[in-house]
PDB file of C-alpha atoms in Angstrom:
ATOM      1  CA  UNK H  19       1.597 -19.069 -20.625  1.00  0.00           C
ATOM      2  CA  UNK H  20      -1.615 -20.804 -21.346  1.00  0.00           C
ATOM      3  CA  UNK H  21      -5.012 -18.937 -20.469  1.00  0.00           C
ATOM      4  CA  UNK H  22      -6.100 -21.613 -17.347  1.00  0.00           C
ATOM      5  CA  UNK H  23      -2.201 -21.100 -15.771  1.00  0.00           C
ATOM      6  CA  UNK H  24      -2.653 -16.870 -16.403  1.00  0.00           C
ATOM      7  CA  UNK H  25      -6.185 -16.855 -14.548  1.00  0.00           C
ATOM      8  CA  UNK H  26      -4.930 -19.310 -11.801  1.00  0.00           C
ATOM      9  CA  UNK H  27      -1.872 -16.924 -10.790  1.00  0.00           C
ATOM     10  CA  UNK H  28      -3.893 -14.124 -11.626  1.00  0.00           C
ATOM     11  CA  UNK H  29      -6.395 -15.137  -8.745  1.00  0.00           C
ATOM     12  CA  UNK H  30      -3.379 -16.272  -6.405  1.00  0.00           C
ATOM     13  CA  UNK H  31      -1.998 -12.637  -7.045  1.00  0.00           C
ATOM     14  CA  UNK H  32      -4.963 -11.047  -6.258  1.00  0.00           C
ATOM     15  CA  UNK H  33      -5.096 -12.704  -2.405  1.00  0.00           C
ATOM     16  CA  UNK H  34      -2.588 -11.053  -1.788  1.00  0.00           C
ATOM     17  CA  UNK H  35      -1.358  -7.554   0.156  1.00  0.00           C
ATOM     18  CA  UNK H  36      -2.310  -4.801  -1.803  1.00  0.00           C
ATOM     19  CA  UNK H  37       1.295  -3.860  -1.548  1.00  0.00           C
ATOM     20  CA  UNK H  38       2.490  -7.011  -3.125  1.00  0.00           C
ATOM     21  CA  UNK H  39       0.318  -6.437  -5.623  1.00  0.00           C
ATOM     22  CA  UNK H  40       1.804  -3.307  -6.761  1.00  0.00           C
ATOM     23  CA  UNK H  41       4.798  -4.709  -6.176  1.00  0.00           C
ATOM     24  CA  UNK H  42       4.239  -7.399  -8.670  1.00  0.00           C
ATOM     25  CA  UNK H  43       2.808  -5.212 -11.146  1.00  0.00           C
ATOM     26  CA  UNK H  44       6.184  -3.104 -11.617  1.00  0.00           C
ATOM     27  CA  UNK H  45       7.311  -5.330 -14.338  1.00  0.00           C
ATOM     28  CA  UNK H  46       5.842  -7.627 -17.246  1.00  0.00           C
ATOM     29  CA  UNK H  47       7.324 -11.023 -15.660  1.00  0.00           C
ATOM     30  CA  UNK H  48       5.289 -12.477 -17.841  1.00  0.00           C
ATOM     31  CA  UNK H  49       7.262 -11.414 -21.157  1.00  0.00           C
ATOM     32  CA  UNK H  50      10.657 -10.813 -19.057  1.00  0.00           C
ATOM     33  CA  UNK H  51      10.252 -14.855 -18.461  1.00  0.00           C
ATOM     34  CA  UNK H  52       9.247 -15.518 -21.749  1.00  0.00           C
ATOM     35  CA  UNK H  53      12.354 -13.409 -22.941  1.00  0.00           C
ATOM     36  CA  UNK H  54      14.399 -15.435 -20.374  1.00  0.00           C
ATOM     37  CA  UNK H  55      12.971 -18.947 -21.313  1.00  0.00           C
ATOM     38  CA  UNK H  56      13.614 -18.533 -25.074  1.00  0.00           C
ATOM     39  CA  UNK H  57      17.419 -17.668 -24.473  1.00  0.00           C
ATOM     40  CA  UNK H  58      17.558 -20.554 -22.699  1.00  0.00           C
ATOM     41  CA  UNK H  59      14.873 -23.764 -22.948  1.00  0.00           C
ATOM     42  CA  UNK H  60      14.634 -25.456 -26.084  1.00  0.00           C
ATOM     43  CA  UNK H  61      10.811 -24.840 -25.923  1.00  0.00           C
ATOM     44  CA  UNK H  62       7.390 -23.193 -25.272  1.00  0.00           C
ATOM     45  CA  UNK H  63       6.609 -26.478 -22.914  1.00  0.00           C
ATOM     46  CA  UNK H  64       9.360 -25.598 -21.141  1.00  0.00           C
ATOM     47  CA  UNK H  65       8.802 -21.565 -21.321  1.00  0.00           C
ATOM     48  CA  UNK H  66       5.363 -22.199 -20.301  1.00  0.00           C
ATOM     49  CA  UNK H  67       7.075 -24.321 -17.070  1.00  0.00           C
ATOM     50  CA  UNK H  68       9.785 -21.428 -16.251  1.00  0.00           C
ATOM     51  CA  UNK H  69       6.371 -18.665 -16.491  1.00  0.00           C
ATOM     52  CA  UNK H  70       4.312 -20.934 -13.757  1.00  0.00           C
ATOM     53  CA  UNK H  71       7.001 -21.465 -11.189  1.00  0.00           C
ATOM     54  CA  UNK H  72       7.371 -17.729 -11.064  1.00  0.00           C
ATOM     55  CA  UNK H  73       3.835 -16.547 -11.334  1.00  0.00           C
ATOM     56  CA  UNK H  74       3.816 -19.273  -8.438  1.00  0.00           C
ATOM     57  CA  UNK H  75       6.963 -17.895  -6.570  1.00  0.00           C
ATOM     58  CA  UNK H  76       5.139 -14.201  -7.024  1.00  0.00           C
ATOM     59  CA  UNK H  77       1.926 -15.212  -5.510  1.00  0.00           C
ATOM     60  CA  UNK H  78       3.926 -17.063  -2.658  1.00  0.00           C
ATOM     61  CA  UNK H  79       3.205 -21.024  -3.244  1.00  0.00           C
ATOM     62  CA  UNK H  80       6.505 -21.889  -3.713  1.00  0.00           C
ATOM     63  CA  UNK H  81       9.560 -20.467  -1.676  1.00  0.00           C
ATOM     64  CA  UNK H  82      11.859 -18.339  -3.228  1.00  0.00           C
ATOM     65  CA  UNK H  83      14.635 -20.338  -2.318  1.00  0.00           C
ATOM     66  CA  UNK H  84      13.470 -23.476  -3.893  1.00  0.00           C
ATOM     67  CA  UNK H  85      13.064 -20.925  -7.742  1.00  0.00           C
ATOM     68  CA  UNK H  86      16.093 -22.560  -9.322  1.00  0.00           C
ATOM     69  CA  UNK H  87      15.663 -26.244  -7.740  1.00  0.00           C
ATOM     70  CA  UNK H  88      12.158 -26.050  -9.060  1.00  0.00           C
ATOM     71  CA  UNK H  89      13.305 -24.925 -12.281  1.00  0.00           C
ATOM     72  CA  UNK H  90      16.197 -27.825 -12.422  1.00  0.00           C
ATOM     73  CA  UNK H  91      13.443 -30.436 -11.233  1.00  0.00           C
ATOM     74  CA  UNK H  92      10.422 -29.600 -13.377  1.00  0.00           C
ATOM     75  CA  UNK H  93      12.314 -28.282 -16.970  1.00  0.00           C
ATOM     76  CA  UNK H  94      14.849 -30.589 -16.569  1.00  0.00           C
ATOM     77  CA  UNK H  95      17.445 -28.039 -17.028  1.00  0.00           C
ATOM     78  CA  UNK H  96      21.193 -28.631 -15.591  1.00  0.00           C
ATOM     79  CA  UNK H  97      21.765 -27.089 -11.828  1.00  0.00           C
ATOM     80  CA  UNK H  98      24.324 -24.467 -13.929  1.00  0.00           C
ATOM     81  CA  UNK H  99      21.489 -23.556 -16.490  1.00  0.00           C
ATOM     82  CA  UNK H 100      18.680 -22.993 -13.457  1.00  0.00           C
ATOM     83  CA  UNK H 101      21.249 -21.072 -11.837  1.00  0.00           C
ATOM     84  CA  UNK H 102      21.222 -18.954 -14.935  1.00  0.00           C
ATOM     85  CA  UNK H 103      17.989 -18.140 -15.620  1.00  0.00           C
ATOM     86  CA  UNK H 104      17.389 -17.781 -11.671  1.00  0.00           C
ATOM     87  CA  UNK H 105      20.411 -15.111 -11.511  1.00  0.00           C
ATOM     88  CA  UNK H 106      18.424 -13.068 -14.848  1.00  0.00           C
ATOM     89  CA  UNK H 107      15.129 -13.318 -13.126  1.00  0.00           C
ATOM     90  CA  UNK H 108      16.502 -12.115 -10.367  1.00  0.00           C
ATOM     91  CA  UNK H 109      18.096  -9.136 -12.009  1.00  0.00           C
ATOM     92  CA  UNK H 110      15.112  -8.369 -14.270  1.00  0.00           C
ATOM     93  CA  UNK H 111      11.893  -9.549 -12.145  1.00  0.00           C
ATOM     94  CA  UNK H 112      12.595 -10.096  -8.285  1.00  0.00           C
ATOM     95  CA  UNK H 113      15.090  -7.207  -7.197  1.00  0.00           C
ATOM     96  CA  UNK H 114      12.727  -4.299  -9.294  1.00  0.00           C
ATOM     97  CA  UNK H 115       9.810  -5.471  -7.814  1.00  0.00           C
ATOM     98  CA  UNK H 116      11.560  -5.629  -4.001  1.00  0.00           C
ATOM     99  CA  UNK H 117      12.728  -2.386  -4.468  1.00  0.00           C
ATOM    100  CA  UNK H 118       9.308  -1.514  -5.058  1.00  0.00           C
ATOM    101  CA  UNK H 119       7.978  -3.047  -2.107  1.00  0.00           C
ATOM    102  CA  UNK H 120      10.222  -1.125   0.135  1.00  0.00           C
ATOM    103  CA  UNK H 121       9.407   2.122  -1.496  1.00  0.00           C
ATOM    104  CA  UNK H 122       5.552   1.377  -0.493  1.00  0.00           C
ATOM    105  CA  UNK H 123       6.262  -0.233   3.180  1.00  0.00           C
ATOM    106  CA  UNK H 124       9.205   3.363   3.222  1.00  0.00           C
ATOM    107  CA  UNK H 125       6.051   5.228   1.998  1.00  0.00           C
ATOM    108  CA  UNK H 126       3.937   4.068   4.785  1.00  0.00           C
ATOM    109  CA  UNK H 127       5.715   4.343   7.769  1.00  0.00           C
ATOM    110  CA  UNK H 128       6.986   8.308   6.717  1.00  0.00           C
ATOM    111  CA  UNK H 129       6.487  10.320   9.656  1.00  0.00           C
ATOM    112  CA  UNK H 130       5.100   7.149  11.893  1.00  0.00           C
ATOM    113  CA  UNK H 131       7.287   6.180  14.658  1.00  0.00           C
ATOM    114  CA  UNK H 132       6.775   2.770  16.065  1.00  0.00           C
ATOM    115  CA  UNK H 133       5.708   1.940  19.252  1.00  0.00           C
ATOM    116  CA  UNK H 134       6.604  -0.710  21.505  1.00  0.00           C
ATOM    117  CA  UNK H 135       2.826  -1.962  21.221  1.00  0.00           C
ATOM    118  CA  UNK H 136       3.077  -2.304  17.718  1.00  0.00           C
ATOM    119  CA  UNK H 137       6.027  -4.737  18.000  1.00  0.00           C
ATOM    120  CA  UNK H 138       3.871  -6.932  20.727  1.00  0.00           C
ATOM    121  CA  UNK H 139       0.717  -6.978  18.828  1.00  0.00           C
ATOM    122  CA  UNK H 140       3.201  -8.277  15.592  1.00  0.00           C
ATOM    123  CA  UNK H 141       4.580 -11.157  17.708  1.00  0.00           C
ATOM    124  CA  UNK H 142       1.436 -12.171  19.166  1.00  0.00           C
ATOM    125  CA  UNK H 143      -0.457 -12.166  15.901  1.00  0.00           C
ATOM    126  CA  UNK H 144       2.135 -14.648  14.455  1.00  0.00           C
ATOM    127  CA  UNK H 145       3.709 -12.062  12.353  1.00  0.00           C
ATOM    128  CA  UNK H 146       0.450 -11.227  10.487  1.00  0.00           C
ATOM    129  CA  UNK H 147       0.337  -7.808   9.085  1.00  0.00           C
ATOM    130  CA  UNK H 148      -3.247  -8.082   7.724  1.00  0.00           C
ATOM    131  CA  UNK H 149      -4.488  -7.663  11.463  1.00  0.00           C
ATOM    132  CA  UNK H 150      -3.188  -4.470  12.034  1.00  0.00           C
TER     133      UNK H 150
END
């Protein structure tokens, strides 16, 4: 990934929940997707491409949902081939670093029991955790 893309994401990353961050930091996406892109895209163009939708999926810009879509549309890959590489990252990037997540959120809330409050307060700010 070129050095303007790697500081860009890098900022993006850093906006976000400290959690996330962590999170995020699990794994080297960076060389998993370079590992990825080389099995399958013809070249580092392309590699460079497949590393900037998913520093861009990490730090939340583009919906997860749209990963292999956005890989199909901006590589030019087939809908089967996206699907491929989306189905690896998902093995080797996403699920370790949502498992990770959940440890930290399971991690927080040990021996807190919610109250009724908190699930008001949630609602009302518009499902912003940052307020609390």
């Amino acid at each position: 990934m070129n050095e303007v893309s790697t500081q860009a994401i890098k900022e993006l990353i850093l906006k976000l929940p400290k959690d996330a961050q962590e999170a995020i930091d699990v794994v080297n996406w960076v060389s998993i997707s370079e590992t990825i892109g080389k099995k399958y895209l013809s070249n580092n163009e392309e590699i460079n491409i497949l590393q900037v939708i998913t520093g861009l999926v990490l730090a939340g810009m583009i919906n997860p949902d749209l990963y292999a879509k956005s890989i199909e549309e901006e590589i030019g890959t087939s809908k089967k081939e996206a699907g491929e590489i989306t189905s690896e990252m998902l093995k080797k990037v996403f699920e370790p670093m949502a498992e990770k997540r959940m440890g930290l959120v399971k991690e927080n809330m040990a021996g807190k029991e919610p109250d009724w409050r908190q699930n008001v307060d949630f609602v009302v700010s518009g499902g912003d955790y940052s307020t609390f």
